PDB file of C-alpha atoms in Angstrom:
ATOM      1  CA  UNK A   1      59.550  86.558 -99.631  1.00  0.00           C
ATOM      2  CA  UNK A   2      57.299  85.024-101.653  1.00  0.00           C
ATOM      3  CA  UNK A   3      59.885  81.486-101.037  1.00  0.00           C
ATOM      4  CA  UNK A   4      57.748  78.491-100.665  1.00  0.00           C
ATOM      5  CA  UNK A   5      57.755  77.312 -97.590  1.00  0.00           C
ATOM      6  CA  UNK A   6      57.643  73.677 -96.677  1.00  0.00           C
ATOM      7  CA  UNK A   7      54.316  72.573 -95.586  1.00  0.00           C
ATOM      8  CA  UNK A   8      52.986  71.293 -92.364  1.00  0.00           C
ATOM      9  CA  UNK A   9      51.768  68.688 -91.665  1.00  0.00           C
ATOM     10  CA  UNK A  10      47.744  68.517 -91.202  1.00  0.00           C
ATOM     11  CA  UNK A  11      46.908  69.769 -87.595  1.00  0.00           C
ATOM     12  CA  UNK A  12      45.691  66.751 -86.440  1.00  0.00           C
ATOM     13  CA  UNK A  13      42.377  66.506 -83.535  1.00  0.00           C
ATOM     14  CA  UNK A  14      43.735  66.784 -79.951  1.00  0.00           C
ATOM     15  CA  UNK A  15      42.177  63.548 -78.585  1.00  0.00           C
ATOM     16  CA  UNK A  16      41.049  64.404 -75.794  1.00  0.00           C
ATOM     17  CA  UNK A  17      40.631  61.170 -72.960  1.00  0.00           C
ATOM     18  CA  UNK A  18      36.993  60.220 -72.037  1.00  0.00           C
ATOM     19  CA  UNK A  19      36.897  59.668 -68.628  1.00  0.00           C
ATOM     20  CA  UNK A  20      33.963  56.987 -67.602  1.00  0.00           C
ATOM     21  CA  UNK A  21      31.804  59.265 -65.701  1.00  0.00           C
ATOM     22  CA  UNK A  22      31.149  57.475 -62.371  1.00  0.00           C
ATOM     23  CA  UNK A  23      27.510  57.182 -61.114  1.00  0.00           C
ATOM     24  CA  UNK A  24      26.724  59.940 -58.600  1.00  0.00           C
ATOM     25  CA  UNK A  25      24.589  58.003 -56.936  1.00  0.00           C
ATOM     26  CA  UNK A  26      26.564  54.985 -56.111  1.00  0.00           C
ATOM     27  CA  UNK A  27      28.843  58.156 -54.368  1.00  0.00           C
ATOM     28  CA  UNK A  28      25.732  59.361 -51.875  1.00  0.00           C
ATOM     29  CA  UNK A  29      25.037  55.801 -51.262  1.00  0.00           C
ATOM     30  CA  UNK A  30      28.360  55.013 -50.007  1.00  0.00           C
ATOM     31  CA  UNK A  31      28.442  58.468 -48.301  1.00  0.00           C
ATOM     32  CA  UNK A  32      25.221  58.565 -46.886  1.00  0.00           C
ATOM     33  CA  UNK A  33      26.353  54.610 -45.427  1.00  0.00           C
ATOM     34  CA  UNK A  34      29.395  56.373 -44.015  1.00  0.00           C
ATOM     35  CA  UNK A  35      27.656  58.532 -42.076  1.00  0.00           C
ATOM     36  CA  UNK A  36      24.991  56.194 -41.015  1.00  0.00           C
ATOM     37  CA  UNK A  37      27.651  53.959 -39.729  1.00  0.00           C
ATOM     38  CA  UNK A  38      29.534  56.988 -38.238  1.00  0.00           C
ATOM     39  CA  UNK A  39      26.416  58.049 -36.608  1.00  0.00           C
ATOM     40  CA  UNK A  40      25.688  54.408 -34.919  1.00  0.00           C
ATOM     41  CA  UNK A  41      29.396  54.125 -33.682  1.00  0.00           C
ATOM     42  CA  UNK A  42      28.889  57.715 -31.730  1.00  0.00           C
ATOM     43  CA  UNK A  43      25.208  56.637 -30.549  1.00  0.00           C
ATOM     44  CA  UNK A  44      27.103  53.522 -29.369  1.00  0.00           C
ATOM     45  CA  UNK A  45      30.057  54.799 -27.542  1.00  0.00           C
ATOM     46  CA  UNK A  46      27.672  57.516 -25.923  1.00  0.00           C
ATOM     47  CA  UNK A  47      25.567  54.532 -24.192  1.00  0.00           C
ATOM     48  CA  UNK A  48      28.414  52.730 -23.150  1.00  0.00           C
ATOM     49  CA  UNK A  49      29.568  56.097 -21.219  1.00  0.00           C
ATOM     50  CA  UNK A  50      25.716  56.526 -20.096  1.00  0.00           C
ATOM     51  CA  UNK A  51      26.122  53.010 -18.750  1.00  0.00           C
ATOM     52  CA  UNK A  52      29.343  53.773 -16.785  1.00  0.00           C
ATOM     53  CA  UNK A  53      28.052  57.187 -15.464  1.00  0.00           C
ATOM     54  CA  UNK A  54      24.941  54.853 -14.498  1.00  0.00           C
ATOM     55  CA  UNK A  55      26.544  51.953 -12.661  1.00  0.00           C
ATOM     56  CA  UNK A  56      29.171  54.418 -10.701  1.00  0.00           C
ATOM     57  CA  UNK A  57      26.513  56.656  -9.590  1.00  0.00           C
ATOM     58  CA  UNK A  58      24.197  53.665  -8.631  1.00  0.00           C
ATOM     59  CA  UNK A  59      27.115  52.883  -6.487  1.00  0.00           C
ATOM     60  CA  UNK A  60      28.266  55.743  -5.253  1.00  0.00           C
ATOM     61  CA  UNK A  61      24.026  56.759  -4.160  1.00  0.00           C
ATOM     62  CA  UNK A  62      24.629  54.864  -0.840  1.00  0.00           C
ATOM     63  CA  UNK A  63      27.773  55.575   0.127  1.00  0.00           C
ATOM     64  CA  UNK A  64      26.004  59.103  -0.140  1.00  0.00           C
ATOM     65  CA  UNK A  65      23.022  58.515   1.959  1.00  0.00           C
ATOM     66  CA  UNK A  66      25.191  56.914   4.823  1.00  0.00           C
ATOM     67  CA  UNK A  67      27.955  59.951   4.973  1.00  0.00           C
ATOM     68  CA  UNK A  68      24.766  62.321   4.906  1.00  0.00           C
ATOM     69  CA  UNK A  69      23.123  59.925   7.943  1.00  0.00           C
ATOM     70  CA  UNK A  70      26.694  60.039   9.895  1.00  0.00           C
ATOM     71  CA  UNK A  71      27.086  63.577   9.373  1.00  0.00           C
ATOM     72  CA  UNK A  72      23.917  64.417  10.845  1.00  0.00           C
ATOM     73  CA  UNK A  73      24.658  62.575  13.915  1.00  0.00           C
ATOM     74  CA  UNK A  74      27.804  64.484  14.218  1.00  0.00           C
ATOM     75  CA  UNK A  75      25.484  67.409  13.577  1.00  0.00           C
ATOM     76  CA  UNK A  76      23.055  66.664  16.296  1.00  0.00           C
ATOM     77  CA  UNK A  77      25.774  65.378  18.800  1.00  0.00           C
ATOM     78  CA  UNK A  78      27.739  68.867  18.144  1.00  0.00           C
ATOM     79  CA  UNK A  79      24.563  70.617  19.276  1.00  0.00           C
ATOM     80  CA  UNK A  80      24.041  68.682  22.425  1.00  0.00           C
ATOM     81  CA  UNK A  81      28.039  69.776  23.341  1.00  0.00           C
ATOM     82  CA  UNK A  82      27.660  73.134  22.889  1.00  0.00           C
ATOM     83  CA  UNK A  83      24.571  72.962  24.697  1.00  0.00           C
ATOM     84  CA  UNK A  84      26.387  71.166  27.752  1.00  0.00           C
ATOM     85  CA  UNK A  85      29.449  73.653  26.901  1.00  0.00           C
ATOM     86  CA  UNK A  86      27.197  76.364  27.452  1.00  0.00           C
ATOM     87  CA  UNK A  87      25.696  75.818  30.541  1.00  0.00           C
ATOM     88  CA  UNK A  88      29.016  74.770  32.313  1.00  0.00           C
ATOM     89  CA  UNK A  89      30.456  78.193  31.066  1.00  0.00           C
ATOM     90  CA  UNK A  90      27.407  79.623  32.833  1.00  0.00           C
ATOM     91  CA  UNK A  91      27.675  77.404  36.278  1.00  0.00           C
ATOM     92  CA  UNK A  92      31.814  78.085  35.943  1.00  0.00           C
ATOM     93  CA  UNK A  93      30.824  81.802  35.504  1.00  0.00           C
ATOM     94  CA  UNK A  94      28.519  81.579  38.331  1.00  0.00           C
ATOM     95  CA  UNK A  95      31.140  79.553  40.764  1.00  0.00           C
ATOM     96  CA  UNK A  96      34.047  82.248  40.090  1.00  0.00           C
ATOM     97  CA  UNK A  97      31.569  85.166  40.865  1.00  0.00           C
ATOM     98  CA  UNK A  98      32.575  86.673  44.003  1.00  0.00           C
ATOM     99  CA  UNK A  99      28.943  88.027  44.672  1.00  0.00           C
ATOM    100  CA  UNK A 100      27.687  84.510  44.583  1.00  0.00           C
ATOM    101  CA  UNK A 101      29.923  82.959  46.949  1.00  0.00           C
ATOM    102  CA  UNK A 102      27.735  83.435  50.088  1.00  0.00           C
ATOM    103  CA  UNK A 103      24.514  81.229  47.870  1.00  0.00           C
ATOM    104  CA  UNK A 104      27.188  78.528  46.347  1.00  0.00           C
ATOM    105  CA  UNK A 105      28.413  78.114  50.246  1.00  0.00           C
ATOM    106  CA  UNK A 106      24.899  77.569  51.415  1.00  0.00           C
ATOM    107  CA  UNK A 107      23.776  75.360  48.011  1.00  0.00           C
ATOM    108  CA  UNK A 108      26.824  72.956  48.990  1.00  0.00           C
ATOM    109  CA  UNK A 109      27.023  73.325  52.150  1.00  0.00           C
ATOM    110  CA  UNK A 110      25.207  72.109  55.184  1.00  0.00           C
ATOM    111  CA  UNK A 111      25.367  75.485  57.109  1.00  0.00           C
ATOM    112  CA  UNK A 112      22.508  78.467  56.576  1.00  0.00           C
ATOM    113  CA  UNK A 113      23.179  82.412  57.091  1.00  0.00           C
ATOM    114  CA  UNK A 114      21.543  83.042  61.012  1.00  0.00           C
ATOM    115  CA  UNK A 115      19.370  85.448  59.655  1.00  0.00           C
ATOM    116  CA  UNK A 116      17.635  82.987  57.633  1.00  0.00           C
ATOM    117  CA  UNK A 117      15.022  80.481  59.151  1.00  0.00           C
ATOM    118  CA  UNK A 118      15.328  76.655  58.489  1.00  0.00           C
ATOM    119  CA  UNK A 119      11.526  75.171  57.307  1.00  0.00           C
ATOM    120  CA  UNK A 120      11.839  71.441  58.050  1.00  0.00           C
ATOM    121  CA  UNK A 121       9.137  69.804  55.894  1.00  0.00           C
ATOM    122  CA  UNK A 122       7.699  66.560  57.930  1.00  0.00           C
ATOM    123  CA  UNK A 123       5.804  63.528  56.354  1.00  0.00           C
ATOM    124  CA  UNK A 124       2.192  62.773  58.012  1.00  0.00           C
ATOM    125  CA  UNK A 125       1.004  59.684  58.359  1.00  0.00           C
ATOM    126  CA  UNK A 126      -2.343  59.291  55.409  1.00  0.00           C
ATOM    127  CA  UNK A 127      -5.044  58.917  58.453  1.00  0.00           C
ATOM    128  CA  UNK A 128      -3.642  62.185  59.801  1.00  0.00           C
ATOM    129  CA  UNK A 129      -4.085  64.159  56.862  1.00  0.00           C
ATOM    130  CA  UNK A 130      -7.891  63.001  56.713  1.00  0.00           C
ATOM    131  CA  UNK A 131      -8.311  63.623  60.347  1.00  0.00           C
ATOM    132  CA  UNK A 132      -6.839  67.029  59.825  1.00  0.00           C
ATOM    133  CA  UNK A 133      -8.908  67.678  56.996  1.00  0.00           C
ATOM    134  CA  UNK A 134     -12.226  66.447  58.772  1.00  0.00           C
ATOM    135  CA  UNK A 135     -11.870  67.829  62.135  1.00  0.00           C
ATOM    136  CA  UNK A 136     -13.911  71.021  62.621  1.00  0.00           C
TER     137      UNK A 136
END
């Protein structure tokens, strides 16, 4: 047991490689220009949509006004009709109501119920009016 044994050979140092440490800061300067750059190209694109959203409602602002200026027209004229539908439902009510035939015949007519007396209204001359106004 006690056998020599051949020898080894000297363990030698692991040599380790240096890496070149890179400057931190040159790495937050050319991150913090990223995101500066980043940041511009998102301001940029979100004026160029402000812009658009701008011009098209710039645009579309009359074409607004004049639907809202037709459709109140429309508005008043549909008020008017069922103003004049109204009172030709009344008048058509009143026409096909059998207790108002004997008035409709004398409204259209030329001929009054016997019972009733005619007043004939006469036109006087100016000078008679002041004579009959005058005269004791």
């Amino acid at each position: 047991m006690n056998a020599i044994q051949p020898s080894r050979p000297p363990l030698e140092p692991i040599q380790r490689r240096r890496v070149a440490p890179r400057p931190k800061r040159h790495l937050r300067q050319r991150s913090y220009q990223v995101m500066a750059l980043e940041t511009t190209a998102k301001i940029g694109v979100n004026v160029v949509i402000s812009a658009a959203a701008l011009s098209a409602l710039v645009q579309l602002l009359p074409y607004h006004w004049s639907q809202q200026d037709k459709l109140r027209e429309i508005r008043t004229e549909v008020k008017q009709m069922e103003e004049r539908v109204n009172s030709l439902q009344a008048e058509f009510s009143r026409n096909f109501d059998p207790r108002q035939t004997k008035s409709i015949m004398q409204e259209q007519g030329y001929r009054f119920d016997p019972r009733q007396r005619q007043v004939v209204l006469m036109n006087q001359e100016p000078e008679e009016i002041e004579q009959a106004e005058f005269s004791p």
